[in-house]
Short mmCIF file of C-alpha atoms and ligand atoms in Angstrom, two decimals:
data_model
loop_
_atom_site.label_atom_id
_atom_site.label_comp_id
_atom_site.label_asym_id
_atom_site.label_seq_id
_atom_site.Cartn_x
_atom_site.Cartn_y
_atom_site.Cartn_z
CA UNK A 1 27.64 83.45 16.86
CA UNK A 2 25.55 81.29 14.73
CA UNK A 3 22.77 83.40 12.33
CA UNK A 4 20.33 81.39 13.57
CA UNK A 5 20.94 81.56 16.92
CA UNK A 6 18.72 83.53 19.16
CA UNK A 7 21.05 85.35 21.65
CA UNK A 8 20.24 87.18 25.15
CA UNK A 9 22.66 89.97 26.44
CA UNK A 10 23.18 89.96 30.74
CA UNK A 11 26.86 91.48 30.78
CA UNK A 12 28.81 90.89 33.89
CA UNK A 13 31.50 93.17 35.67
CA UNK A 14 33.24 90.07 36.38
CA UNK A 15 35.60 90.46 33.77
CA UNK A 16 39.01 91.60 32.38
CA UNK A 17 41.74 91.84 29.92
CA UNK A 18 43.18 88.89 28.27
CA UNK A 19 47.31 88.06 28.29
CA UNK A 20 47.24 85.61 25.86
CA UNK A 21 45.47 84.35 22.99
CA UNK A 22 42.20 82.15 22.74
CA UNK A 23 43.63 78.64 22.09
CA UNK A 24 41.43 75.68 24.49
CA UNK A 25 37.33 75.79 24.84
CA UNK A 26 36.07 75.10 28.35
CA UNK A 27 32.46 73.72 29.20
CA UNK A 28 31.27 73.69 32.28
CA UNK A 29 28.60 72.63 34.43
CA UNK A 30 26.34 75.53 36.57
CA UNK A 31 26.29 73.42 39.62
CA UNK A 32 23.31 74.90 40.49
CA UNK A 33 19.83 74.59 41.32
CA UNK A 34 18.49 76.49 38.09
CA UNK A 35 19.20 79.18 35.28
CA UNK A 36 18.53 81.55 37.10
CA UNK A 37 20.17 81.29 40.11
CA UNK A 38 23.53 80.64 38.03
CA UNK A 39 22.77 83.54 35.95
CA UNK A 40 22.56 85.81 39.47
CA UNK A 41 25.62 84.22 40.54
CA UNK A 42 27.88 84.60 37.23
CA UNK A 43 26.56 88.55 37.16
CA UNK A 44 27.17 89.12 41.06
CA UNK A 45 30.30 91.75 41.33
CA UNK A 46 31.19 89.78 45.09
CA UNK A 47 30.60 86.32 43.25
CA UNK A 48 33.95 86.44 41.19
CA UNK A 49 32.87 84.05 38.57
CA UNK A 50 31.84 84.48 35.05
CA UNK A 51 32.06 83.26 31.78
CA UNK A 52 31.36 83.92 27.98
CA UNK A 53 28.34 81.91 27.79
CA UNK A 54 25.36 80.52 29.41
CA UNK A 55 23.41 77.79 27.97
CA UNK A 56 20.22 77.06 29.03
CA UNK A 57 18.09 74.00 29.34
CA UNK A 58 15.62 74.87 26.54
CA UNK A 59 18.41 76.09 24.40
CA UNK A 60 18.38 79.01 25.34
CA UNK A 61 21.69 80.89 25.15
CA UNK A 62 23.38 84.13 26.85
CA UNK A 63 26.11 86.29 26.11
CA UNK A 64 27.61 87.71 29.55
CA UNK A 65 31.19 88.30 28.54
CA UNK A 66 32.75 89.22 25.20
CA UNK A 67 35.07 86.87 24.17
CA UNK A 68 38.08 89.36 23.68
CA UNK A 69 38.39 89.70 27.25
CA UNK A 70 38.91 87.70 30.02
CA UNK A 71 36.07 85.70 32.05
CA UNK A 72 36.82 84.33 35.13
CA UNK A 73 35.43 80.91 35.14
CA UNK A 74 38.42 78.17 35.24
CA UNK A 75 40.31 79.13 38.66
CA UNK A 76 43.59 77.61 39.45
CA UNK A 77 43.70 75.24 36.25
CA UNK A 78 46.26 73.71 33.84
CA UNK A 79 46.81 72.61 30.67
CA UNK A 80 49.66 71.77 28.39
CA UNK A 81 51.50 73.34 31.20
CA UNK A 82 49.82 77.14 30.89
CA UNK A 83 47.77 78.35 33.94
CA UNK A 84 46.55 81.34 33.73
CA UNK A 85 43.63 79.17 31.05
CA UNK A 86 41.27 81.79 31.75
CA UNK A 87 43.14 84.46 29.20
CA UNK A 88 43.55 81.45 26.63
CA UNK A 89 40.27 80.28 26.59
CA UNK A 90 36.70 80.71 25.48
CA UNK A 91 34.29 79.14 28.62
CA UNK A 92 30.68 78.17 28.25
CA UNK A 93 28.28 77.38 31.36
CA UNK A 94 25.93 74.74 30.77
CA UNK A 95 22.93 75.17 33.42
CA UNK A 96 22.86 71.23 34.86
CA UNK A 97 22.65 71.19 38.60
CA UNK A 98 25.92 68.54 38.27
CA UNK A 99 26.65 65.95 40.71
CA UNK A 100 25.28 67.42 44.29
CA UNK A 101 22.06 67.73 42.20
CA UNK A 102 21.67 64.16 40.90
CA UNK A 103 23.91 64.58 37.39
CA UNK A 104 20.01 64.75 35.57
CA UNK A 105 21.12 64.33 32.07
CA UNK A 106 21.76 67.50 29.04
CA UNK A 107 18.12 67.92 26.83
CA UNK A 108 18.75 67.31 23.57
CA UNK A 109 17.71 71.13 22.73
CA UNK A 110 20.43 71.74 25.10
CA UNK A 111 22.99 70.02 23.74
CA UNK A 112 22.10 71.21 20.23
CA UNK A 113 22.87 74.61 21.38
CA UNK A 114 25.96 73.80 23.14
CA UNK A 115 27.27 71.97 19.48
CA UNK A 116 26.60 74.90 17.49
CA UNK A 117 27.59 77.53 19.75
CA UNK A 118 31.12 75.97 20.20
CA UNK A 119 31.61 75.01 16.80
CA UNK A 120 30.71 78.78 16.33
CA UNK A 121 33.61 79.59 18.89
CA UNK A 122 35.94 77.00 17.67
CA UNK A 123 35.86 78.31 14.00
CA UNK A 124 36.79 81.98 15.00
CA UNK A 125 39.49 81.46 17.24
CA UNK A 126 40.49 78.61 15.45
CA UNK A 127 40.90 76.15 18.26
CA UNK A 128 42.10 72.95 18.06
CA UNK A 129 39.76 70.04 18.43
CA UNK A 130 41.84 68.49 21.07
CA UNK A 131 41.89 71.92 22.79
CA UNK A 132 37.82 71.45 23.87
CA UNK A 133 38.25 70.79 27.33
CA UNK A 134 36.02 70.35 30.00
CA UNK A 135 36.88 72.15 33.57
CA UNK A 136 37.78 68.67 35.00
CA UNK A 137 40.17 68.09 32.51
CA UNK A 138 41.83 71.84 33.74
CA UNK A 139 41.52 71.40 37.32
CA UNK A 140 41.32 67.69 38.21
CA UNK A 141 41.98 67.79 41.54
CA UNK A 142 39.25 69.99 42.03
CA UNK A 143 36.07 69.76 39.46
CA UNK A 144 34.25 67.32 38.09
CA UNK A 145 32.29 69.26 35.55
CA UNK A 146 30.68 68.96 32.78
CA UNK A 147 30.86 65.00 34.42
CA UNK A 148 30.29 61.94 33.00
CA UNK A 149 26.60 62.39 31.27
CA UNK A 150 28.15 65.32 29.29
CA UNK A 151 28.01 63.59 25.40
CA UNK A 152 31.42 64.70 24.44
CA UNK A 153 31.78 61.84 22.00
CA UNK A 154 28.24 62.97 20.43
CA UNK A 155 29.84 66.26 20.10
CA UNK A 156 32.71 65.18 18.38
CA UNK A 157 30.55 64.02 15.81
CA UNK A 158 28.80 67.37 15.34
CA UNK A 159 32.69 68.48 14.71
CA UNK A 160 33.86 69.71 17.96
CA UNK A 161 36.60 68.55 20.20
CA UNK A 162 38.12 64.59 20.12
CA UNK A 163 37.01 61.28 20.44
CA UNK A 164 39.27 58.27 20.15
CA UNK A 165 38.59 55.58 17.21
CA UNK A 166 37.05 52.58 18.17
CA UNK A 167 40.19 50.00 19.19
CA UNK A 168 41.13 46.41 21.48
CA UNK A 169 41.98 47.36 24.97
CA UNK A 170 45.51 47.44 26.02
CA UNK A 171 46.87 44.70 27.43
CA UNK A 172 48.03 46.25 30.73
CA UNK A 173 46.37 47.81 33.28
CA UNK A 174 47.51 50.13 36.02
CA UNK A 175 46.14 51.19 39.81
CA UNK A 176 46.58 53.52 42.31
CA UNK A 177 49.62 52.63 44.63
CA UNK A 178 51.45 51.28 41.25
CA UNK A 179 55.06 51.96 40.79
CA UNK A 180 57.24 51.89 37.51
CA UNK A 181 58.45 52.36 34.27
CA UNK A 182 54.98 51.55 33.00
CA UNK A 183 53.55 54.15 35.65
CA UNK A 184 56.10 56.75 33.81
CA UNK A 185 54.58 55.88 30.12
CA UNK A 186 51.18 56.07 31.73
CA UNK A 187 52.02 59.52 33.28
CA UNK A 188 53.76 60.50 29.82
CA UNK A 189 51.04 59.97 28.20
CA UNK A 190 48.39 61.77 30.15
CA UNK A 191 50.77 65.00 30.05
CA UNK A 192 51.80 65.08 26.63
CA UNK A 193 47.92 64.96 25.53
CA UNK A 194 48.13 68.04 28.14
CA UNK A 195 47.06 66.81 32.01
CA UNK A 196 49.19 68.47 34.91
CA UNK A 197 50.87 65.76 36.08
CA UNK A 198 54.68 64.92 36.71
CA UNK A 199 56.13 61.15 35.54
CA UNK A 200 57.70 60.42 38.81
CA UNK A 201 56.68 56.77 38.29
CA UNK A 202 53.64 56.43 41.10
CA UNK A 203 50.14 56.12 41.10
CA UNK A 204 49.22 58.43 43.90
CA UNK A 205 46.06 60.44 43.86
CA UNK A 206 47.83 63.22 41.89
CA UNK A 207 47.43 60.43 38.95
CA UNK A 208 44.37 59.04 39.95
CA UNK A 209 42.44 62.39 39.95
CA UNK A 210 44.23 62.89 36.54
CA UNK A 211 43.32 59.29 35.26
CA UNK A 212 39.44 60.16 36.91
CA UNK A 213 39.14 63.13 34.63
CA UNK A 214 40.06 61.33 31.44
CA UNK A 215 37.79 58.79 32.20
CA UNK A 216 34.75 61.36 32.72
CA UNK A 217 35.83 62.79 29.60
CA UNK A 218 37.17 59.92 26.98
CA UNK A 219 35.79 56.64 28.89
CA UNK A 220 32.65 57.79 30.81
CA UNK A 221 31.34 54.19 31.42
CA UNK A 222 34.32 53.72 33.66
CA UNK A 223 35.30 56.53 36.19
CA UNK A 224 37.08 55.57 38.74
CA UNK A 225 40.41 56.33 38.65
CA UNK A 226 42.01 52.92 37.75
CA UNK A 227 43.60 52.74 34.51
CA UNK A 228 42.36 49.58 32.92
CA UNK A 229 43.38 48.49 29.21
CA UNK A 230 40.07 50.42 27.69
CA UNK A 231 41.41 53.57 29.30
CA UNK A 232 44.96 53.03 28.15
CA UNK A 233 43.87 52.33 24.73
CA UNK A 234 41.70 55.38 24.09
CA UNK A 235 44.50 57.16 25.69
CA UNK A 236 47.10 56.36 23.63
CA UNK A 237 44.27 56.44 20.28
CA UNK A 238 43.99 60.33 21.42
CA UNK A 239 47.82 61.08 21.60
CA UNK A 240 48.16 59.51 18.50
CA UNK A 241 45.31 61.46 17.05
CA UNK A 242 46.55 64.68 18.54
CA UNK A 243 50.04 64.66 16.90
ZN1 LIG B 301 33.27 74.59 36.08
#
């Protein structure tokens, strides 16, 4: 971790080995009503949940887990078709009390510490910058955190994870209940930047969760599951990036 970093220690049992190698960074949202409530919860044996880190938000950051083994902190989860994404990755907690608790925006002090501590992470397991993931991006179907307020394209600009270039929107646009060749591309896309979903050529909600989670992520101004030409552009900006 970073020199200057001021680090507490709260280990958790909630832990094991790893069966693969650290590749992806996950950020999360605590969900709950404060630090301290998500710090009982991520060291409670019958809780099941953990991860690496917990950020608080004064800065403040914990070390529960050590990163060589396993926290348990995605659940069922995919990328780039591997599942089991709690072995390959690092996961941080950021203490926001998320949607159910008004999305209240990240303090800057917050975020500060979030930026170093992952470009900390990042460097040592030399992850990929299109690898920083939040858990909606992992499990779209099911999460929504860090959501929408999260800064990611801030971040990217303190060096971690992706943010697409600045571009024209795309001159199509897609919806849920569409059908076609252009669904396929769509869906093609999506999947080979590394979303779970198949290109069967419809827009059901399988593809609008997935669309939903890009949107939170890469176009936050705009999350609702249709995929209008400013969320085709960025996507195709990122694939292009990510090659
Ligand atoms: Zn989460």
């Amino acid at each position: 971790m970073p020199t200057s970093m001021k680090v507490r220690h709260c280990p958790s049992p909630n832990v094991n080995d790893r069966r693969t190698a650290v590749s992806m960074l996950v950020l999360h949202y605590t969900g709950m009503e404060n630090a301290e409530a998500a710090l009982q919860r991520l060291v409670d044996p019958s809780s099941g949940v953990s991860a690496h880190w917990l950020v608080d938000e004064d800065g403040e950051v914990t070390s529960l887990v050590p990163e060589a083994q396993r926290a348990w902190h995605a659940g069922v989860a995919c990328w780039q078709g591997i599942h089991d994404i709690n072995s390959a990755s690092v996961g941080i907690e950021i203490v926001n009390p998320g949607h159910d608790g008004g999305l209240p925006p990240f303090p800057a002090r917050q975020m500060e510490a979030v930026a170093a501590l992952s470009r900390d992470v990042v460097a040592r397991h030399g992850i990929r910058r299109r690898h920083v993931l939040g858990h909606s991006d992992v499990a779209p179907q099911r999460k929504q955190d860090p959501g929408e307020l999260f800064d990611w394209r801030w971040l990217a600009s303190r060096g971690v994870g992706l943010w697409p270039p600045p571009q024209p929107p795309a001159a199509t646009s897609l919806n849920e209940g569409d059908r076609g060749c252009a669904v396929v591309r769509l869906q093609e896309h999506l999947a080979g930047f590394g979303y779970a979903v198949a290109p069967d050529g419809f827009y059901g909600v399988v593809t609008a969760a997935v669309v939903t989670a890009f949107q939170r992520h890469f176009r936050p101004a705009r999350v609702d599951g249709a995929a209008d030409g400013e969320t085709m552009a960025r996507l195709v900006a990122l694939v292009d990036a990510a090659r």
